[in-house]
Short mmCIF file of N, CA and C in Angstrom, two decimals:
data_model
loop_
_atom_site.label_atom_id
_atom_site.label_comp_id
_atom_site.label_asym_id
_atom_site.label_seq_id
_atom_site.Cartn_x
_atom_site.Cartn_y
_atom_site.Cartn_z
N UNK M 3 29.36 13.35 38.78
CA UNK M 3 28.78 13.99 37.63
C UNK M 3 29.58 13.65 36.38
N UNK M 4 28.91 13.60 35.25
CA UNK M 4 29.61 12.93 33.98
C UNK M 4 30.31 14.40 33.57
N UNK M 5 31.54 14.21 32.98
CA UNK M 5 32.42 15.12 32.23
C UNK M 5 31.60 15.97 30.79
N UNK M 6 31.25 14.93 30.13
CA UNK M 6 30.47 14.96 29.03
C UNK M 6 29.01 15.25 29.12
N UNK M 7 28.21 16.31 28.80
CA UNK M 7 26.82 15.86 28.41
C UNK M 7 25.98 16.65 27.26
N UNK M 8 24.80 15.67 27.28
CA UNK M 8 24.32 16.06 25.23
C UNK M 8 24.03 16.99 25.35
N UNK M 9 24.09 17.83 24.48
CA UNK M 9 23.46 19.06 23.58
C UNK M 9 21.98 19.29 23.69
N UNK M 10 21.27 19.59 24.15
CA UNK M 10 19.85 19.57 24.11
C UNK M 10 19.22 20.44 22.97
N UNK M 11 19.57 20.23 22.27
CA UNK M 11 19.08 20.97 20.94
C UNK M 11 19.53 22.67 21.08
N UNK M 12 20.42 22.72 21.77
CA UNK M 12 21.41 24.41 21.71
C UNK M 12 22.35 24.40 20.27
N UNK M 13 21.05 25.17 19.36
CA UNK M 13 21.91 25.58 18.10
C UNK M 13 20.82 26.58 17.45
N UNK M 14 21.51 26.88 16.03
CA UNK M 14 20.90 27.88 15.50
C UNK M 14 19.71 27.50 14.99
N UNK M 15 18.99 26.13 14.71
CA UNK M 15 18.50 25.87 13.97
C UNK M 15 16.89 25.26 14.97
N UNK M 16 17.67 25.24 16.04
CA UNK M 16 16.36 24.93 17.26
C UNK M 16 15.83 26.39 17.76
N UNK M 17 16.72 27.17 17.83
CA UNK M 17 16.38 28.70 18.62
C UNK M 17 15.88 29.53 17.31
N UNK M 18 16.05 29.34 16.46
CA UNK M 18 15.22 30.27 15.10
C UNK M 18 13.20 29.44 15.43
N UNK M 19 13.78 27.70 15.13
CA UNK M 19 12.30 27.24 14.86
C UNK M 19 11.80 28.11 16.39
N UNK M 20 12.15 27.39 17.46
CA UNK M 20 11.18 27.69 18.78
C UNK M 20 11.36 29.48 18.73
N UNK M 21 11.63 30.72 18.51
CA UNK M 21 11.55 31.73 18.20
C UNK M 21 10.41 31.77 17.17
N UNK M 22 10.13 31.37 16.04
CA UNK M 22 9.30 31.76 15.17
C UNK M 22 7.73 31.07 15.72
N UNK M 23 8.13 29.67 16.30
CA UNK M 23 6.64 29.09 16.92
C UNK M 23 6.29 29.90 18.13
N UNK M 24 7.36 30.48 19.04
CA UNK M 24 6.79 31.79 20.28
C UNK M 24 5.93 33.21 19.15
N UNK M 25 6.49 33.37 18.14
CA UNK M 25 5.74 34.34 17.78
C UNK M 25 4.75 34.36 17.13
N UNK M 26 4.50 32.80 16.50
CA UNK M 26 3.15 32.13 16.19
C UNK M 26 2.14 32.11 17.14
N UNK M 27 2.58 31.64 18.36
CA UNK M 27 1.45 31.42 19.47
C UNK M 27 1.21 32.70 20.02
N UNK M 28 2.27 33.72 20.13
CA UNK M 28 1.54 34.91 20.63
C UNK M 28 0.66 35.87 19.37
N UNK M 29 0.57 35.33 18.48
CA UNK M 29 -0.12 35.92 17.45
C UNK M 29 -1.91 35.25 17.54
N UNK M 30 -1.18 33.97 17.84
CA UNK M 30 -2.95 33.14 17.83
C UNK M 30 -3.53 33.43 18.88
N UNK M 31 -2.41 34.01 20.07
CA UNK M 31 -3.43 34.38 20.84
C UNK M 31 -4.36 35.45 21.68
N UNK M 32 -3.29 36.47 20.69
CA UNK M 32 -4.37 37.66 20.27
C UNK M 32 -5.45 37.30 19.58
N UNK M 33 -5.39 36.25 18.83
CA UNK M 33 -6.73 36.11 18.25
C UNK M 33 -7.92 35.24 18.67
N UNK M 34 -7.23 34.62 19.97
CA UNK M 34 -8.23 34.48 20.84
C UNK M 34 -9.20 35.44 21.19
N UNK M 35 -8.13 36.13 21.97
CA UNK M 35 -8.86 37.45 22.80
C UNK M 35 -9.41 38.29 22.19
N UNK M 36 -9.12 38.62 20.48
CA UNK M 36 -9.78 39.47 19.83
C UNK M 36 -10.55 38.42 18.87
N UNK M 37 -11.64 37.86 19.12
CA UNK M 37 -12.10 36.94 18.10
C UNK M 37 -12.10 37.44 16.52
N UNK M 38 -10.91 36.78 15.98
CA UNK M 38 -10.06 37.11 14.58
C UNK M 38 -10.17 35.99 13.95
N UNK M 39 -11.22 35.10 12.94
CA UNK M 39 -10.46 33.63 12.65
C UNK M 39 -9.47 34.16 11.70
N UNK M 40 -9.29 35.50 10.95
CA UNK M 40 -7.77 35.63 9.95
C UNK M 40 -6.50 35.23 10.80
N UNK M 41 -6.85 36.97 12.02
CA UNK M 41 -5.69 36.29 12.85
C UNK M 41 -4.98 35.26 13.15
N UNK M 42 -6.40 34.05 13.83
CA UNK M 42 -5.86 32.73 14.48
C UNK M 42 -5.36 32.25 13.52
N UNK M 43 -5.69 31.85 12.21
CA UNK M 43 -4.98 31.25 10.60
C UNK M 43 -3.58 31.81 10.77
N UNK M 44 -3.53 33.14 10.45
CA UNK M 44 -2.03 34.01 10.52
C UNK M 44 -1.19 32.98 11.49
N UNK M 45 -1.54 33.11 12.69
CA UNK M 45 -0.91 32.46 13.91
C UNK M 45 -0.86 31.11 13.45
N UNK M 46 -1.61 30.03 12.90
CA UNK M 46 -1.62 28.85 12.88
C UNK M 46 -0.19 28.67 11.63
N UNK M 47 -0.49 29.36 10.64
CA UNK M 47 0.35 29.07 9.52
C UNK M 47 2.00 29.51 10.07
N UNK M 48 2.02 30.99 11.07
CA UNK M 48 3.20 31.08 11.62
C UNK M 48 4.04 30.04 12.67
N UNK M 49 3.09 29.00 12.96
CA UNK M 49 3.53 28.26 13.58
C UNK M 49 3.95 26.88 13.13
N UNK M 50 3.34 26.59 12.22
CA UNK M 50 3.95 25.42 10.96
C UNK M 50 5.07 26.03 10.07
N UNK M 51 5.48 27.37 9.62
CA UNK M 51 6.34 28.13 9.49
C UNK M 51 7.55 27.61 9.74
N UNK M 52 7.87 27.84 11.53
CA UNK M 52 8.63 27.78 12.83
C UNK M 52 9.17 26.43 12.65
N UNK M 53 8.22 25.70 12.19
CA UNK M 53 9.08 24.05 12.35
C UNK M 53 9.63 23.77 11.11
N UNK M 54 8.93 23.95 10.21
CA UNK M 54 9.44 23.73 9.33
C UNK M 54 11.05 24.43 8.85
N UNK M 55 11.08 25.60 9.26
CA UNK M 55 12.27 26.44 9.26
C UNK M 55 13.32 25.80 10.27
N UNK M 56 12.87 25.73 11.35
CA UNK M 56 13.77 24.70 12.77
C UNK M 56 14.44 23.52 11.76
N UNK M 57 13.26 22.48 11.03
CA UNK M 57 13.93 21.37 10.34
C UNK M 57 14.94 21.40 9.32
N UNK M 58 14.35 22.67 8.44
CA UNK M 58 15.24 22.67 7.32
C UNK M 58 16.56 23.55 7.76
N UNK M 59 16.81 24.31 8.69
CA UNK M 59 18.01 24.71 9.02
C UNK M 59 19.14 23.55 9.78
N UNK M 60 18.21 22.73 10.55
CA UNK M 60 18.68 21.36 10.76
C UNK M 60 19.55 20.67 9.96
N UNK M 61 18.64 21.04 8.93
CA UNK M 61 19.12 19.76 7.59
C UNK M 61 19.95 20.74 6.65
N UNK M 62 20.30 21.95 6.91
CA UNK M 62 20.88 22.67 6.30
C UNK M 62 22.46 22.75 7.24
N UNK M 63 22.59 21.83 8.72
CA UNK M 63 24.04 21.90 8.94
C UNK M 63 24.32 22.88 10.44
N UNK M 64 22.64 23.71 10.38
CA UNK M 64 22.84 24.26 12.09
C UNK M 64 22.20 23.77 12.96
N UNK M 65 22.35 22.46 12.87
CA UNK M 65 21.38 21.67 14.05
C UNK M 65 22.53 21.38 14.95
N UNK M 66 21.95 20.71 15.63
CA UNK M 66 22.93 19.99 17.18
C UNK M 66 24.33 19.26 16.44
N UNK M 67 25.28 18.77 16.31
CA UNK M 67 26.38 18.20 15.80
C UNK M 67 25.44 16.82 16.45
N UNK M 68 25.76 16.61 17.63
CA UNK M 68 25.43 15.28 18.22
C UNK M 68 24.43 14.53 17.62
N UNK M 69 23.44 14.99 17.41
CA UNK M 69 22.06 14.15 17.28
C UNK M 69 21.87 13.97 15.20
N UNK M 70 22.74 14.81 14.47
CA UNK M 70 22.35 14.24 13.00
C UNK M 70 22.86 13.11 12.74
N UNK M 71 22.39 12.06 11.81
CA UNK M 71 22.80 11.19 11.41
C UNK M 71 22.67 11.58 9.68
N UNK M 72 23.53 11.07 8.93
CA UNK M 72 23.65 11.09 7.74
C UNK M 72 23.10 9.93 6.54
N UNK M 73 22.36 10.38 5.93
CA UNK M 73 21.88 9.64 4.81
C UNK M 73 20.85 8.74 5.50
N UNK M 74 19.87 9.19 6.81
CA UNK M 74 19.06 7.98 7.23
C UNK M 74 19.64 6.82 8.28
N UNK M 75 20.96 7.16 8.12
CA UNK M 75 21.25 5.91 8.76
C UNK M 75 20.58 6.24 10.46
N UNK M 76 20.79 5.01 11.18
CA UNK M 76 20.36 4.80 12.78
C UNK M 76 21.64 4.50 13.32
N UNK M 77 22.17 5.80 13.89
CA UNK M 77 23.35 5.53 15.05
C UNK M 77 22.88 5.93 16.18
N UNK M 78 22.85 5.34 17.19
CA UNK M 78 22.81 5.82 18.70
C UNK M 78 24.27 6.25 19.12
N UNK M 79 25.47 5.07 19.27
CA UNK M 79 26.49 5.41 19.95
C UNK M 79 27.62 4.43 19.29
N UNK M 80 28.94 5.24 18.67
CA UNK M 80 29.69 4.42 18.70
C UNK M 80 30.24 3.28 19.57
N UNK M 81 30.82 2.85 18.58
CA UNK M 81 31.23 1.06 20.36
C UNK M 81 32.32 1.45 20.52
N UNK M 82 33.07 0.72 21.33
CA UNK M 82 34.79 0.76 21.89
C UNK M 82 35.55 0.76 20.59
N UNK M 83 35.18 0.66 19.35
CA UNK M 83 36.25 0.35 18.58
C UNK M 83 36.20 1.32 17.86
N UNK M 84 34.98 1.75 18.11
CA UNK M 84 35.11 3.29 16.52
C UNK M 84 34.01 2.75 15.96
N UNK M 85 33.50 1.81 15.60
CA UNK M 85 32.46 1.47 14.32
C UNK M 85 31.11 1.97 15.01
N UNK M 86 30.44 1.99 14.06
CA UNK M 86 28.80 2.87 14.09
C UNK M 86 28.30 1.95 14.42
N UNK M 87 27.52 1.68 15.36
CA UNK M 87 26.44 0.53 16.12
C UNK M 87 25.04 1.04 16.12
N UNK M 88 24.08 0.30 16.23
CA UNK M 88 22.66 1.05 16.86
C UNK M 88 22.74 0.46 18.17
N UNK M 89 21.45 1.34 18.86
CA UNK M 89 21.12 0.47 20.02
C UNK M 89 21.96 0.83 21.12
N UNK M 90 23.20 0.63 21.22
CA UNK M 90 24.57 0.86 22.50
C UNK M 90 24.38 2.28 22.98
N UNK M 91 24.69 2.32 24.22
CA UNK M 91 24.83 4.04 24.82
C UNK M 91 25.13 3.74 26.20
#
């Protein structure tokens, strides 16, 4: 078994979005069962909400450490020497 392994998106900024999209979908789907199209809207917009909040807390510094990259760039995995590579892992 490896010593090391990734982060699967365990941070503040994944458990707020997927929290706010669980309370989106259980909203839309009361409005299934109670045929609501306000409701289902309510629910639809709470669920574009959820991600959008997930991303921008992301990009606000509580995302995964592992997985941001800065300014756009494409790092997969540093090489043996230290320098930023794409591609390697």
């Amino acid at each position: 078994m490896e010593d090391e392994h990734e982060d699967h998106g365990h941070s503040t900024a994944a458990w707020t979005g997927v929290g706010i999209i669980l309370l989106g979908s259980a909203i839309a789907s009361v409005a299934v069962l109670l045929p609501n199209l306000l409701l289902g809207i309510i629910g639809a917009v709470v669920i574009v909400a959820g991600a959008a909040a997930g991303k921008l807390l992301s990009m606000a510094g509580y995302g995964s450490n592992g997985h941001s990259a800065q300014a756009g760039s494409l790092v997969d995995a540093p090489d043996e020497a230290g320098a930023e590579t794409v591609g390697k892992s």
